CSV table of C-alpha atoms in Angstrom, one decimal:
chain,number,residue,atom,x,y,z
A,1,MET,CA,62.5,-144.2,120.8
A,2,LYS,CA,66.3,-144.2,120.2
A,3,HIS,CA,66.3,-140.7,118.9
A,4,PHE,CA,64.2,-139.4,122.0
A,5,ALA,CA,67.0,-141.3,124.4
A,6,LEU,CA,69.6,-139.5,122.4
A,7,ILE,CA,68.1,-136.2,122.9
A,8,VAL,CA,67.5,-136.6,126.6
A,9,GLY,CA,71.0,-137.8,127.1
A,10,THR,CA,72.4,-135.1,125.1
A,11,ILE,CA,70.5,-132.3,127.2
A,12,LEU,CA,71.4,-134.0,130.6
A,13,ALA,CA,75.2,-134.1,129.3
A,14,LEU,CA,75.0,-130.4,128.4
A,15,ILE,CA,73.5,-129.3,131.7
A,16,LEU,CA,76.3,-130.3,133.8
A,17,PRO,CA,79.4,-129.1,131.9
A,18,ALA,CA,77.7,-125.9,130.4
A,19,GLY,CA,80.5,-125.8,127.7
A,20,LEU,CA,83.4,-125.2,130.0
A,21,ALA,CA,85.8,-127.7,131.3
A,22,LEU,CA,89.1,-127.5,133.1
A,23,ALA,CA,92.4,-129.2,133.0
A,24,HIS,CA,94.8,-129.5,135.6
A,25,GLY,CA,95.6,-126.1,137.1
A,26,ASP,CA,93.5,-123.3,135.7
A,27,ALA,CA,93.7,-123.9,132.1
A,28,SER,CA,90.5,-123.9,130.4
A,29,VAL,CA,88.5,-123.8,127.1
A,30,LYS,CA,84.9,-122.6,126.6
A,31,VAL,CA,82.7,-123.3,123.6
A,32,SER,CA,80.1,-120.8,122.4
A,33,PRO,CA,77.5,-121.5,121.8
A,34,VAL,CA,77.3,-124.8,123.7
A,35,MET,CA,74.6,-126.3,121.2
A,36,ALA,CA,75.0,-125.9,117.5
A,37,ASN,CA,74.3,-127.8,114.2
A,38,PRO,CA,76.7,-129.0,111.4
A,39,GLY,CA,77.9,-126.0,109.4
A,40,ASP,CA,77.5,-123.6,112.3
A,41,SER,CA,80.3,-121.4,113.5
A,42,ILE,CA,81.5,-121.8,117.0
A,43,THR,CA,83.9,-119.8,119.1
A,44,LEU,CA,86.5,-121.5,121.2
A,45,ILE,CA,88.0,-119.4,124.0
A,46,GLY,CA,91.0,-120.9,126.1
A,47,GLY,CA,93.0,-119.4,128.8
A,48,ASP,CA,95.8,-120.1,131.2
A,49,LEU,CA,97.6,-122.5,128.8
A,50,ALA,CA,101.5,-122.0,127.9
A,51,SER,CA,102.3,-118.7,126.5
A,52,ASN,CA,103.0,-118.1,122.8
A,53,VAL,CA,102.6,-121.6,121.7
A,54,PRO,CA,100.6,-123.4,118.9
A,55,VAL,CA,97.2,-124.9,120.0
A,56,THR,CA,95.6,-127.9,118.0
A,57,LEU,CA,91.8,-128.1,118.0
A,58,HIS,CA,89.8,-131.3,117.4
A,59,LEU,CA,86.4,-132.5,117.8
A,60,ILE,CA,85.8,-135.8,119.2
A,61,GLY,CA,82.6,-138.0,118.7
A,62,ALA,CA,81.1,-140.4,121.2
A,63,ASP,CA,82.5,-143.2,118.7
A,64,GLY,CA,86.0,-141.7,119.3
A,65,LYS,CA,86.3,-140.2,115.8
A,66,GLN,CA,88.7,-137.3,115.8
A,67,LEU,CA,87.9,-134.4,113.5
A,68,ASP,CA,90.5,-131.7,113.0
A,69,LEU,CA,89.1,-128.1,113.6
A,70,GLY,CA,92.3,-126.4,112.9
A,71,ASN,CA,94.9,-124.4,115.0
A,72,ALA,CA,95.2,-121.3,117.0
A,73,ASN,CA,98.2,-119.6,119.1
A,74,THR,CA,98.3,-118.6,122.5
A,75,ASP,CA,99.1,-115.0,123.5
A,76,ASP,CA,101.5,-113.9,126.1
A,77,ASP,CA,98.9,-114.8,128.8
A,78,GLY,CA,98.3,-118.3,127.4
A,79,ALA,CA,95.0,-117.3,126.0
A,80,PHE,CA,93.4,-117.8,122.7
A,81,THR,CA,90.3,-117.4,120.5
A,82,SER,CA,89.3,-119.2,117.6
A,83,SER,CA,86.2,-119.4,115.4
A,84,VAL,CA,85.6,-122.7,113.5
A,85,THR,CA,83.0,-123.9,111.3
A,86,LEU,CA,81.6,-127.3,112.3
A,87,PRO,CA,81.9,-130.0,109.5
A,88,ALA,CA,78.9,-130.9,107.6
A,89,GLY,CA,77.3,-134.2,108.2
A,90,LEU,CA,77.9,-134.4,112.0
A,91,GLY,CA,75.5,-136.7,113.7
A,92,MET,CA,73.3,-135.5,116.7
A,93,GLY,CA,74.9,-136.0,120.0
A,94,VAL,CA,77.4,-134.7,122.6
A,95,TYR,CA,81.0,-134.1,121.3
A,96,GLU,CA,84.1,-133.1,123.1
A,97,VAL,CA,86.3,-130.2,121.8
A,98,HIS,CA,89.9,-130.8,122.7
A,99,ALA,CA,92.5,-127.8,122.6
A,100,THR,CA,96.0,-129.0,123.1
A,101,ALA,CA,98.8,-126.5,123.9
A,102,ASP,CA,102.3,-128.1,124.8
A,103,ASP,CA,101.4,-130.7,127.5
A,104,ASP,CA,98.0,-129.3,128.4
A,105,THR,CA,94.8,-130.6,126.8
A,106,VAL,CA,91.6,-129.0,127.9
A,107,VAL,CA,88.0,-130.4,126.8
A,108,ALA,CA,84.7,-128.7,126.7
A,109,LYS,CA,81.3,-130.4,125.7
A,110,LEU,CA,79.4,-129.6,122.6
A,111,GLY,CA,75.9,-130.4,121.7
A,112,ILE,CA,75.3,-131.0,118.0
A,113,GLY,CA,71.9,-131.2,116.3
A,114,MET,CA,70.0,-129.7,119.0
A,115,ASP,CA,66.5,-127.9,118.2
A,116,PRO,CA,67.7,-124.2,117.3
A,117,SER,CA,64.6,-122.8,118.9
A,118,GLN,CA,66.0,-123.9,122.3
A,119,ASP,CA,68.8,-121.4,123.1
A,120,THR,CA,69.8,-122.8,126.4
A,121,ALA,CA,70.1,-126.6,127.7
A,122,GLU,CA,67.5,-125.6,130.5
A,123,ALA,CA,65.1,-124.5,128.0
A,124,ALA,CA,65.4,-127.6,126.1
A,125,LEU,CA,65.3,-129.8,129.3
A,126,THR,CA,62.0,-127.9,130.2
A,127,ALA,CA,60.5,-128.7,126.9
A,128,THR,CA,61.6,-132.3,127.0
A,129,TRP,CA,60.1,-132.6,130.4
A,130,ARG,CA,56.6,-131.7,129.1
A,131,THR,CA,57.2,-134.1,126.2
A,132,VAL,CA,58.1,-137.2,128.1
A,133,SER,CA,56.0,-137.0,131.4
A,134,GLY,CA,55.0,-140.4,132.4
A,135,CYS,CA,58.4,-142.1,131.5
A,136,VAL,CA,61.1,-139.7,132.5
A,137,SER,CA,61.2,-137.1,135.0
A,138,ALA,CA,64.1,-134.3,135.2
A,139,ARG,CA,64.6,-131.2,136.6
A,140,SER,CA,67.5,-128.7,136.1
A,141,GLY,CA,70.5,-129.9,138.0
A,142,SER,CA,68.9,-133.0,139.4
A,143,GLY,CA,69.5,-135.5,136.6
A,144,ALA,CA,66.8,-137.7,135.4
A,145,ALA,CA,64.9,-140.8,136.9
A,146,VAL,CA,62.9,-143.3,135.3
A,147,ARG,CA,59.3,-143.8,136.5
A,148,PRO,CA,57.9,-147.3,136.8
C-alpha cells in the first residue's frame, strides 16, 4: 500500500510542474524527460540565467540528500544544455533538479522509477485511475480526492 501511495503522489506531483520551474524573473530549467529511471540519461535545458558563468547541477531527494550532477556553462544569452546520467540506486519518487548560476537557482521536478511503458504523466495517471477506482479518484489537472 505504501508503494501505491508513493506512485500516486509521484504522478500527481509530476502533473503540475511538467518538468519546468521558474526562478525569479524569467530564469528557468527544464528536464527532459520528466520521468526516468536510475542510470538513464536526462537533458537539462536552462535559460535566462547570467551570461558566460558556470552552472552547478544537483539532484535533491525528498529526504534532502543532495547528489552532484556535474557542471555546465551558460552562453552569451545565459542559456545552457547539459546531458547527465542519473546515478544508479536512486529510489522511486519525485526529485528536484537544481541548477545554480551566480545568485540564481532554478528548480525542476523529476520523477524517478516510473513505469517506462507510461511515456507521460497523464498516461500514468489514467492507468492509475483504473487500478485504484473505489479508493482514489483523480482527473488530469484536478488533483485527487479520497472516497469514503
